[in-house]
Amino acid sequence: MADDRYDDAPLTLNDGTTLPRIGFGTYPLKGEDGIEAMVSALENGYRHLDTAVNYENEAEVGEALRRSGIPRAEVVVATKIPGRFHAKDLALQSLRDSAQRLGLEQLDLALIHWPNPSRDLYGQAWQALVQARQEGLVRSIGVSNFTAEHLRRVIDETGVTPAVNQVELHPYFPQPQMRQVHRELGILTQAWSPMGKRNAPFAEPAVAQAAAAHEVTPGQVVLRWHVQLGSMPLPKSATPERQRANLDVFGFELTDEEMSAITALGRPDGRLFGGDPDTHEEM
Ligand SMILES: NC(=O)c1ccc[n+]([C@@H]2O[C@H](COP(=O)([O-])OP(=O)(O)OC[C@H]3O[C@@H](n4cnc5c(N)ncnc54)[C@H](OP(=O)(O)O)[C@@H]3O)[C@@H](O)[C@H]2O)c1
């Protein structure tokens, strides 16, 4: 019997709104194939679609939502402001343009994609998000790839704490310090590349043994590990069977020993592509 702290009840954000326990990553789904994969994800039960201006698929996300026939209010659509639009006016325009491409009146969640600290404009992008929320263009606001220093700065400058920080998080890079910072500040940890993308740890004994013990797949073990850590994973899959399996992680519970063994796969150089937010910049 799974612990009810880890059931699939929605996650409550610091602004009182909720997100599903697991979301769907949409990068790099594009074109008609991309729409079909997203419609399949919605039909298979996903109710949170994670996109970004830089994924160049916001139109496809909006089309998939309409084609699925699922009521608009039941699906959370999240997008991100790219680095080239951090100046406040550009950030506000970026949000309006995203809403138009998605065909939505309101964005459910909008994030700053990367802080790009050398340009020192992420504070303005945060001010734009605070204003957009006041104006009703966006329901919930957050950030992505922010360090503790970036988080504390935007909170100090505006008095508004991001609801979400979406960071790289998988067994080879389990981010214990960032998760602790998020707990202290009341910020939900969203996990990008939650499986570890092309470098998934499925053959690691810690993962494979837990999969055998619970008669589930290694992918389900990794996603269950996220749930028990308290992170919201955003797995991407274009494969309907994997889409279903990746949501089906609420019928078993990893033991403390299994959790520790998976977290112990972490290593300092465990990032997928060197995406250190202090130095890696994306425009
Ligand atoms: N904020 C950021 O800076 C940032 C950066 C990167 C990603 N993201 C977001 O995070 C999402 C997910 O990240 P990601 O796509 O990089 O990595 P991921 O979800 O960890 O891995 C996706 C890969 O794993 C495969 N896969 C999915 N489920 C599987 C399963 N059960 N068994 C075996 N293989 C499986 C998929 O293949 P198939 O599709 O062939 O099934 C795909 O190749 C993105 O789509 C995006 O929304 C955000």
mmCIF file of C-alpha atoms and ligand atoms in Angstrom:
data_model
loop_
_atom_site.group_PDB
_atom_site.id
_atom_site.type_symbol
_atom_site.label_atom_id
_atom_site.label_comp_id
_atom_site.label_asym_id
_atom_site.label_seq_id
_atom_site.Cartn_x
_atom_site.Cartn_y
_atom_site.Cartn_z
ATOM 1 C CA MET A 1 0.000 0.000 0.000
ATOM 2 C CA ALA A 2 1.615 3.253 -1.091
ATOM 3 C CA ASP A 3 2.094 6.004 1.482
ATOM 4 C CA ASP A 4 -0.614 8.576 0.880
ATOM 5 C CA ARG A 5 1.945 11.393 1.043
ATOM 6 C CA TYR A 6 3.048 10.092 -2.319
ATOM 7 C CA ASP A 7 -0.302 9.543 -3.985
ATOM 8 C CA ASP A 8 -1.216 11.280 -7.208
ATOM 9 C CA ALA A 9 -3.108 14.115 -5.526
ATOM 10 C CA PRO A 10 -2.228 17.520 -7.041
ATOM 11 C CA LEU A 11 0.707 19.566 -5.743
ATOM 12 C CA THR A 12 -0.255 22.874 -4.130
ATOM 13 C CA LEU A 13 1.885 25.880 -5.038
ATOM 14 C CA ASN A 14 2.731 28.830 -2.767
ATOM 15 C CA ASP A 15 0.072 30.903 -4.593
ATOM 16 C CA GLY A 16 -2.665 28.411 -3.685
ATOM 17 C CA THR A 17 -3.070 26.900 -7.184
ATOM 18 C CA THR A 18 -2.335 23.277 -7.985
ATOM 19 C CA LEU A 19 -0.344 21.294 -10.534
ATOM 20 C CA PRO A 20 -0.603 17.599 -11.412
ATOM 21 C CA ARG A 21 1.888 15.260 -9.738
ATOM 22 C CA ILE A 22 3.620 14.485 -13.071
ATOM 23 C CA GLY A 23 3.768 16.694 -16.178
ATOM 24 C CA PHE A 24 4.567 16.070 -19.833
ATOM 25 C CA GLY A 25 7.717 17.491 -21.455
ATOM 26 C CA THR A 26 7.080 18.601 -25.038
ATOM 27 C CA TYR A 27 10.602 19.237 -26.329
ATOM 28 C CA PRO A 28 11.406 18.440 -29.195
ATOM 29 C CA LEU A 29 7.898 17.476 -30.355
ATOM 30 C CA LYS A 30 6.951 19.524 -33.421
ATOM 31 C CA GLY A 31 4.784 19.424 -36.532
ATOM 32 C CA GLU A 32 2.010 16.903 -37.148
ATOM 33 C CA ASP A 33 3.950 14.081 -35.452
ATOM 34 C CA GLY A 34 4.441 16.320 -32.446
ATOM 35 C CA ILE A 35 0.733 17.181 -32.259
ATOM 36 C CA GLU A 36 -0.146 13.469 -32.458
ATOM 37 C CA ALA A 37 2.291 12.650 -29.640
ATOM 38 C CA MET A 38 0.821 15.410 -27.469
ATOM 39 C CA VAL A 39 -2.777 14.376 -28.184
ATOM 40 C CA SER A 40 -1.745 10.847 -27.225
ATOM 41 C CA ALA A 41 -0.217 12.160 -23.982
ATOM 42 C CA LEU A 42 -3.443 13.995 -23.128
ATOM 43 C CA GLU A 43 -5.526 10.913 -23.970
ATOM 44 C CA ASN A 44 -3.225 8.882 -21.728
ATOM 45 C CA GLY A 45 -3.915 11.162 -18.785
ATOM 46 C CA TYR A 46 -1.348 13.978 -18.743
ATOM 47 C CA ARG A 47 -2.812 17.299 -17.646
ATOM 48 C CA HIS A 48 0.297 19.484 -17.665
ATOM 49 C CA LEU A 49 2.163 20.384 -20.869
ATOM 50 C CA ASP A 50 5.607 21.979 -20.508
ATOM 51 C CA THR A 51 6.613 24.106 -23.499
ATOM 52 C CA ALA A 52 8.814 27.177 -24.139
ATOM 53 C CA VAL A 53 9.213 29.878 -26.761
ATOM 54 C CA ASN A 54 12.522 28.276 -27.693
ATOM 55 C CA TYR A 55 10.936 24.849 -28.306
ATOM 56 C CA GLU A 56 9.145 26.488 -31.262
ATOM 57 C CA ASN A 57 6.125 24.267 -30.672
ATOM 58 C CA GLU A 58 3.641 26.475 -28.827
ATOM 59 C CA ALA A 59 1.231 26.391 -31.797
ATOM 60 C CA GLU A 60 1.393 22.585 -31.758
ATOM 61 C CA VAL A 61 0.706 22.497 -28.012
ATOM 62 C CA GLY A 62 -2.376 24.677 -28.462
ATOM 63 C CA GLU A 63 -3.564 22.568 -31.393
ATOM 64 C CA ALA A 64 -3.092 19.321 -29.443
ATOM 65 C CA LEU A 65 -5.089 20.731 -26.533
ATOM 66 C CA ARG A 66 -7.994 21.696 -28.803
ATOM 67 C CA ARG A 67 -7.840 18.443 -30.782
ATOM 68 C CA SER A 68 -7.913 16.345 -27.607
ATOM 69 C CA GLY A 69 -11.339 17.729 -26.705
ATOM 70 C CA ILE A 70 -10.313 17.922 -23.046
ATOM 71 C CA PRO A 71 -11.838 20.992 -21.364
ATOM 72 C CA ARG A 72 -9.368 23.876 -21.292
ATOM 73 C CA ALA A 73 -9.666 24.276 -17.518
ATOM 74 C CA GLU A 74 -8.445 20.725 -16.919
ATOM 75 C CA VAL A 75 -5.031 21.179 -18.540
ATOM 76 C CA VAL A 76 -2.115 23.232 -17.234
ATOM 77 C CA VAL A 77 -0.086 24.857 -20.011
ATOM 78 C CA ALA A 78 3.330 26.130 -18.980
ATOM 79 C CA THR A 79 5.710 28.145 -21.151
ATOM 80 C CA LYS A 80 8.994 30.035 -20.698
ATOM 81 C CA ILE A 81 10.465 33.437 -21.532
ATOM 82 C CA PRO A 82 13.748 33.097 -23.481
ATOM 83 C CA GLY A 83 16.953 34.973 -22.623
ATOM 84 C CA ARG A 84 16.666 37.434 -25.496
ATOM 85 C CA PHE A 85 13.421 38.820 -24.022
ATOM 86 C CA HIS A 86 14.443 39.523 -20.418
ATOM 87 C CA ALA A 87 14.046 43.334 -20.617
ATOM 88 C CA LYS A 88 10.685 44.059 -18.977
ATOM 89 C CA ASP A 89 8.763 45.273 -22.043
ATOM 90 C CA LEU A 90 10.121 42.439 -24.168
ATOM 91 C CA ALA A 91 9.247 39.895 -21.487
ATOM 92 C CA LEU A 92 5.643 41.143 -21.335
ATOM 93 C CA GLN A 93 5.434 41.005 -25.129
ATOM 94 C CA SER A 94 6.916 37.491 -25.096
ATOM 95 C CA LEU A 95 4.113 36.344 -22.768
ATOM 96 C CA ARG A 96 1.427 37.940 -24.951
ATOM 97 C CA ASP A 97 2.958 36.341 -28.057
ATOM 98 C CA SER A 98 3.088 32.929 -26.340
ATOM 99 C CA ALA A 99 -0.592 33.189 -25.390
ATOM 100 C CA GLN A 100 -1.450 34.061 -28.981
ATOM 101 C CA ARG A 101 0.567 31.169 -30.459
ATOM 102 C CA LEU A 102 -1.003 28.786 -27.948
ATOM 103 C CA GLY A 103 -4.460 30.198 -28.680
ATOM 104 C CA LEU A 104 -5.067 30.796 -24.965
ATOM 105 C CA GLU A 105 -6.408 33.806 -23.107
ATOM 106 C CA GLN A 106 -4.393 32.983 -20.017
ATOM 107 C CA LEU A 107 -1.128 31.112 -19.479
ATOM 108 C CA ASP A 108 -1.413 28.754 -16.508
ATOM 109 C CA LEU A 109 2.282 28.917 -15.635
ATOM 110 C CA ALA A 110 5.104 31.021 -17.075
ATOM 111 C CA LEU A 111 8.780 30.693 -16.188
ATOM 112 C CA ILE A 112 12.034 32.514 -16.938
ATOM 113 C CA HIS A 113 13.854 29.844 -18.968
ATOM 114 C CA TRP A 114 17.473 30.590 -17.883
ATOM 115 C CA PRO A 115 18.811 33.403 -15.670
ATOM 116 C CA ASN A 116 21.670 34.383 -18.031
ATOM 117 C CA PRO A 117 23.418 36.206 -15.146
ATOM 118 C CA SER A 118 26.105 37.885 -17.277
ATOM 119 C CA ARG A 119 23.342 39.984 -18.908
ATOM 120 C CA ASP A 120 21.870 40.806 -15.507
ATOM 121 C CA LEU A 121 18.303 41.289 -16.771
ATOM 122 C CA TYR A 122 16.497 38.367 -15.109
ATOM 123 C CA GLY A 123 15.243 40.771 -12.407
ATOM 124 C CA GLN A 124 13.354 42.678 -15.100
ATOM 125 C CA ALA A 125 11.886 39.469 -16.503
ATOM 126 C CA TRP A 126 10.693 38.629 -12.986
ATOM 127 C CA GLN A 127 9.064 42.068 -12.642
ATOM 128 C CA ALA A 128 7.287 41.398 -15.947
ATOM 129 C CA LEU A 129 5.961 38.100 -14.634
ATOM 130 C CA VAL A 130 4.717 39.738 -11.433
ATOM 131 C CA GLN A 131 2.894 42.375 -13.522
ATOM 132 C CA ALA A 132 1.507 39.782 -15.952
ATOM 133 C CA ARG A 133 0.056 37.858 -13.026
ATOM 134 C CA GLN A 134 -1.545 41.028 -11.630
ATOM 135 C CA GLU A 135 -3.072 41.698 -15.057
ATOM 136 C CA GLY A 136 -4.407 38.153 -15.332
ATOM 137 C CA LEU A 137 -2.346 37.183 -18.382
ATOM 138 C CA VAL A 138 -0.608 34.486 -16.315
ATOM 139 C CA ARG A 139 -2.011 32.468 -13.421
ATOM 140 C CA SER A 140 1.187 31.242 -11.734
ATOM 141 C CA ILE A 141 4.744 32.486 -12.138
ATOM 142 C CA GLY A 142 8.080 30.818 -11.631
ATOM 143 C CA VAL A 143 11.608 30.385 -12.899
ATOM 144 C CA SER A 144 13.874 27.739 -14.345
ATOM 145 C CA ASN A 145 17.550 27.022 -13.820
ATOM 146 C CA PHE A 146 17.816 29.592 -11.012
ATOM 147 C CA THR A 147 20.444 29.155 -8.287
ATOM 148 C CA ALA A 148 19.804 30.054 -4.640
ATOM 149 C CA GLU A 149 21.434 33.437 -5.287
ATOM 150 C CA HIS A 150 19.152 34.197 -8.266
ATOM 151 C CA LEU A 151 16.087 33.135 -6.299
ATOM 152 C CA ARG A 152 16.925 35.279 -3.277
ATOM 153 C CA ARG A 153 17.593 38.299 -5.459
ATOM 154 C CA VAL A 154 14.218 38.289 -7.241
ATOM 155 C CA ILE A 155 12.434 37.659 -3.930
ATOM 156 C CA ASP A 156 14.294 40.563 -2.271
ATOM 157 C CA GLU A 157 13.577 42.895 -5.182
ATOM 158 C CA THR A 158 9.842 42.211 -5.500
ATOM 159 C CA GLY A 159 8.665 40.464 -2.342
ATOM 160 C CA VAL A 160 7.216 37.759 -4.606
ATOM 161 C CA THR A 161 8.553 34.200 -4.334
ATOM 162 C CA PRO A 162 8.527 32.088 -7.507
ATOM 163 C CA ALA A 163 5.989 29.258 -7.268
ATOM 164 C CA VAL A 164 8.239 26.864 -9.204
ATOM 165 C CA ASN A 165 11.926 26.430 -10.077
ATOM 166 C CA GLN A 166 12.386 23.965 -12.939
ATOM 167 C CA VAL A 167 15.896 22.497 -12.715
ATOM 168 C CA GLU A 168 17.926 19.612 -14.123
ATOM 169 C CA LEU A 169 17.205 16.707 -11.794
ATOM 170 C CA HIS A 170 17.747 12.965 -12.330
ATOM 171 C CA PRO A 171 19.612 10.206 -10.468
ATOM 172 C CA TYR A 172 23.032 11.286 -11.764
ATOM 173 C CA PHE A 173 22.300 14.873 -10.648
ATOM 174 C CA PRO A 174 19.933 14.719 -7.668
ATOM 175 C CA GLN A 175 20.360 18.366 -6.557
ATOM 176 C CA PRO A 176 20.101 17.919 -2.767
ATOM 177 C CA GLN A 177 21.117 21.519 -2.003
ATOM 178 C CA MET A 178 18.675 23.084 -4.467
ATOM 179 C CA ARG A 179 15.838 20.891 -3.206
ATOM 180 C CA GLN A 180 16.620 22.034 0.344
ATOM 181 C CA VAL A 181 16.627 25.700 -0.746
ATOM 182 C CA HIS A 182 13.261 25.152 -2.428
ATOM 183 C CA ARG A 183 11.833 23.583 0.732
ATOM 184 C CA GLU A 184 13.039 26.540 2.811
ATOM 185 C CA LEU A 185 11.574 29.097 0.406
ATOM 186 C CA GLY A 186 8.324 27.248 -0.346
ATOM 187 C CA ILE A 187 9.122 26.689 -4.024
ATOM 188 C CA LEU A 188 8.068 23.559 -5.939
ATOM 189 C CA THR A 189 10.953 21.685 -7.594
ATOM 190 C CA GLN A 190 10.142 20.712 -11.183
ATOM 191 C CA ALA A 191 12.560 18.238 -12.767
ATOM 192 C CA TRP A 192 13.738 18.600 -16.359
ATOM 193 C CA SER A 193 15.274 15.588 -18.087
ATOM 194 C CA PRO A 194 13.847 13.548 -15.187
ATOM 195 C CA MET A 195 14.892 10.227 -16.734
ATOM 196 C CA GLY A 196 18.346 11.509 -17.594
ATOM 197 C CA LYS A 197 17.402 11.721 -21.290
ATOM 198 C CA ARG A 198 19.904 9.795 -23.442
ATOM 199 C CA ASN A 199 21.948 8.993 -20.340
ATOM 200 C CA ALA A 200 19.170 7.285 -18.366
ATOM 201 C CA PRO A 201 20.496 5.158 -15.459
ATOM 202 C CA PHE A 202 18.275 2.185 -16.299
ATOM 203 C CA ALA A 203 21.098 -0.382 -16.156
ATOM 204 C CA GLU A 204 22.414 0.806 -12.792
ATOM 205 C CA PRO A 205 21.930 -1.945 -10.178
ATOM 206 C CA ALA A 206 20.199 0.508 -7.812
ATOM 207 C CA VAL A 207 17.514 1.116 -10.447
ATOM 208 C CA ALA A 208 17.359 -2.338 -12.056
ATOM 209 C CA GLN A 209 17.116 -4.146 -8.692
ATOM 210 C CA ALA A 210 14.290 -1.889 -7.494
ATOM 211 C CA ALA A 211 12.483 -2.447 -10.807
ATOM 212 C CA ALA A 212 12.755 -6.232 -10.379
ATOM 213 C CA ALA A 213 11.672 -6.066 -6.727
ATOM 214 C CA HIS A 214 8.523 -4.056 -7.506
ATOM 215 C CA GLU A 215 7.854 -5.688 -10.920
ATOM 216 C CA VAL A 216 7.913 -2.342 -12.714
ATOM 217 C CA THR A 217 10.186 -0.836 -15.394
ATOM 218 C CA PRO A 218 13.395 1.080 -14.629
ATOM 219 C CA GLY A 219 11.695 4.216 -15.984
ATOM 220 C CA GLN A 220 8.884 3.801 -13.479
ATOM 221 C CA VAL A 221 11.436 3.430 -10.673
ATOM 222 C CA VAL A 222 13.116 6.697 -11.660
ATOM 223 C CA LEU A 223 9.814 8.572 -11.843
ATOM 224 C CA ARG A 224 8.675 7.076 -8.531
ATOM 225 C CA TRP A 225 11.989 8.276 -7.028
ATOM 226 C CA HIS A 226 11.047 11.816 -8.139
ATOM 227 C CA VAL A 227 7.593 11.537 -6.575
ATOM 228 C CA GLN A 228 9.065 10.396 -3.251
ATOM 229 C CA LEU A 229 11.681 13.188 -3.356
ATOM 230 C CA GLY A 230 8.811 15.669 -3.690
ATOM 231 C CA SER A 231 9.832 16.804 -7.175
ATOM 232 C CA MET A 232 7.423 17.151 -10.100
ATOM 233 C CA PRO A 233 8.982 15.289 -13.050
ATOM 234 C CA LEU A 234 8.294 16.321 -16.658
ATOM 235 C CA PRO A 235 9.082 13.166 -18.678
ATOM 236 C CA LYS A 236 8.925 13.421 -22.462
ATOM 237 C CA SER A 237 7.934 10.441 -24.548
ATOM 238 C CA ALA A 238 6.571 10.190 -28.069
ATOM 239 C CA THR A 239 5.695 6.534 -27.422
ATOM 240 C CA PRO A 240 2.123 5.880 -26.160
ATOM 241 C CA GLU A 241 3.104 2.815 -24.068
ATOM 242 C CA ARG A 242 5.875 4.762 -22.343
ATOM 243 C CA GLN A 243 3.554 7.740 -21.854
ATOM 244 C CA ARG A 244 1.158 5.453 -19.977
ATOM 245 C CA ALA A 245 3.887 3.705 -17.988
ATOM 246 C CA ASN A 246 5.427 7.035 -16.961
ATOM 247 C CA LEU A 247 2.169 8.072 -15.253
ATOM 248 C CA ASP A 248 1.600 4.668 -13.676
ATOM 249 C CA VAL A 249 3.883 5.026 -10.645
ATOM 250 C CA PHE A 250 1.400 5.224 -7.775
ATOM 251 C CA GLY A 251 0.893 1.525 -7.105
ATOM 252 C CA PHE A 252 4.224 0.827 -5.413
ATOM 253 C CA GLU A 253 6.578 2.525 -2.978
ATOM 254 C CA LEU A 254 10.382 2.544 -2.927
ATOM 255 C CA THR A 255 11.953 1.717 0.416
ATOM 256 C CA ASP A 256 14.243 4.198 2.163
ATOM 257 C CA GLU A 257 17.185 1.985 1.167
ATOM 258 C CA GLU A 258 16.125 1.958 -2.498
ATOM 259 C CA MET A 259 15.658 5.738 -2.456
ATOM 260 C CA SER A 260 19.124 6.249 -0.922
ATOM 261 C CA ALA A 261 20.793 3.884 -3.371
ATOM 262 C CA ILE A 262 19.302 5.751 -6.349
ATOM 263 C CA THR A 263 20.206 9.173 -4.920
ATOM 264 C CA ALA A 264 23.750 7.849 -4.339
ATOM 265 C CA LEU A 265 24.165 7.592 -8.148
ATOM 266 C CA GLY A 266 24.587 11.372 -8.095
ATOM 267 C CA ARG A 267 27.992 12.802 -8.965
ATOM 268 C CA PRO A 268 29.361 16.341 -9.185
ATOM 269 C CA ASP A 269 29.777 16.119 -12.955
ATOM 270 C CA GLY A 270 26.397 14.448 -13.417
ATOM 271 C CA ARG A 271 24.854 17.240 -15.473
ATOM 272 C CA LEU A 272 23.830 16.141 -18.982
ATOM 273 C CA PHE A 273 25.557 18.903 -20.944
ATOM 274 C CA GLY A 274 27.289 21.213 -18.477
ATOM 275 C CA GLY A 275 24.207 23.371 -17.962
ATOM 276 C CA ASP A 276 25.516 25.238 -14.915
ATOM 277 C CA PRO A 277 23.167 28.257 -14.628
ATOM 278 C CA ASP A 278 26.024 30.489 -13.437
ATOM 279 C CA THR A 279 27.819 30.030 -16.739
ATOM 280 C CA HIS A 280 25.541 28.353 -19.297
ATOM 281 C CA GLU A 281 23.418 30.923 -21.109
ATOM 282 C CA GLU A 282 20.593 30.446 -23.580
ATOM 283 C CA MET A 283 19.067 33.219 -25.612
HETATM 284 N N1 LIG B 1 13.952 24.219 -18.370
HETATM 285 C C1 LIG B 1 14.918 23.703 -19.100
HETATM 286 O O1 LIG B 1 15.980 24.305 -19.262
HETATM 287 C C2 LIG B 1 14.722 22.368 -19.738
HETATM 288 C C3 LIG B 1 15.804 21.695 -20.315
HETATM 289 C C4 LIG B 1 15.586 20.436 -20.875
HETATM 290 C C5 LIG B 1 14.307 19.877 -20.866
HETATM 291 N N2 LIG B 1 13.254 20.577 -20.317
HETATM 292 C C6 LIG B 1 11.887 19.995 -20.271
HETATM 293 O O2 LIG B 1 11.965 18.711 -19.692
HETATM 294 C C7 LIG B 1 11.319 17.772 -20.558
HETATM 295 C C8 LIG B 1 11.903 16.386 -20.406
HETATM 296 O O3 LIG B 1 13.294 16.403 -20.611
HETATM 297 P P1 LIG B 1 14.059 15.546 -21.713
HETATM 298 O O4 LIG B 1 13.172 15.259 -22.848
HETATM 299 O O5 LIG B 1 15.342 16.237 -21.940
HETATM 300 O O6 LIG B 1 14.437 14.216 -20.931
HETATM 301 P P2 LIG B 1 13.677 12.924 -20.349
HETATM 302 O O7 LIG B 1 12.220 13.167 -20.216
HETATM 303 O O8 LIG B 1 14.472 12.546 -19.169
HETATM 304 O O9 LIG B 1 13.964 11.819 -21.454
HETATM 305 C C9 LIG B 1 13.293 11.766 -22.672
HETATM 306 C C10 LIG B 1 13.840 10.568 -23.437
HETATM 307 O O10 LIG B 1 13.594 9.384 -22.687
HETATM 308 C C11 LIG B 1 12.854 8.466 -23.464
HETATM 309 N N3 LIG B 1 11.889 7.821 -22.548
HETATM 310 C C12 LIG B 1 10.802 8.408 -21.980
HETATM 311 N N4 LIG B 1 10.173 7.535 -21.177
HETATM 312 C C13 LIG B 1 10.873 6.372 -21.237
HETATM 313 C C14 LIG B 1 10.714 5.111 -20.623
HETATM 314 N N5 LIG B 1 9.682 4.858 -19.800
HETATM 315 N N6 LIG B 1 11.624 4.148 -20.901
HETATM 316 C C15 LIG B 1 12.656 4.388 -21.730
HETATM 317 N N7 LIG B 1 12.860 5.578 -22.337
HETATM 318 C C16 LIG B 1 11.976 6.558 -22.082
HETATM 319 C C17 LIG B 1 12.182 9.260 -24.558
HETATM 320 O O11 LIG B 1 12.060 8.498 -25.718
HETATM 321 P P3 LIG B 1 10.712 8.385 -26.608
HETATM 322 O O12 LIG B 1 10.171 9.776 -26.815
HETATM 323 O O13 LIG B 1 11.199 7.764 -27.864
HETATM 324 O O14 LIG B 1 9.770 7.504 -25.830
HETATM 325 C C18 LIG B 1 13.189 10.393 -24.783
HETATM 326 O O15 LIG B 1 14.206 9.995 -25.672
HETATM 327 C C19 LIG B 1 11.504 18.389 -21.952
HETATM 328 O O16 LIG B 1 10.609 17.837 -22.879
HETATM 329 C C20 LIG B 1 11.239 19.824 -21.634
HETATM 330 O O17 LIG B 1 9.836 20.054 -21.547
HETATM 331 C C21 LIG B 1 13.457 21.790 -19.762
#
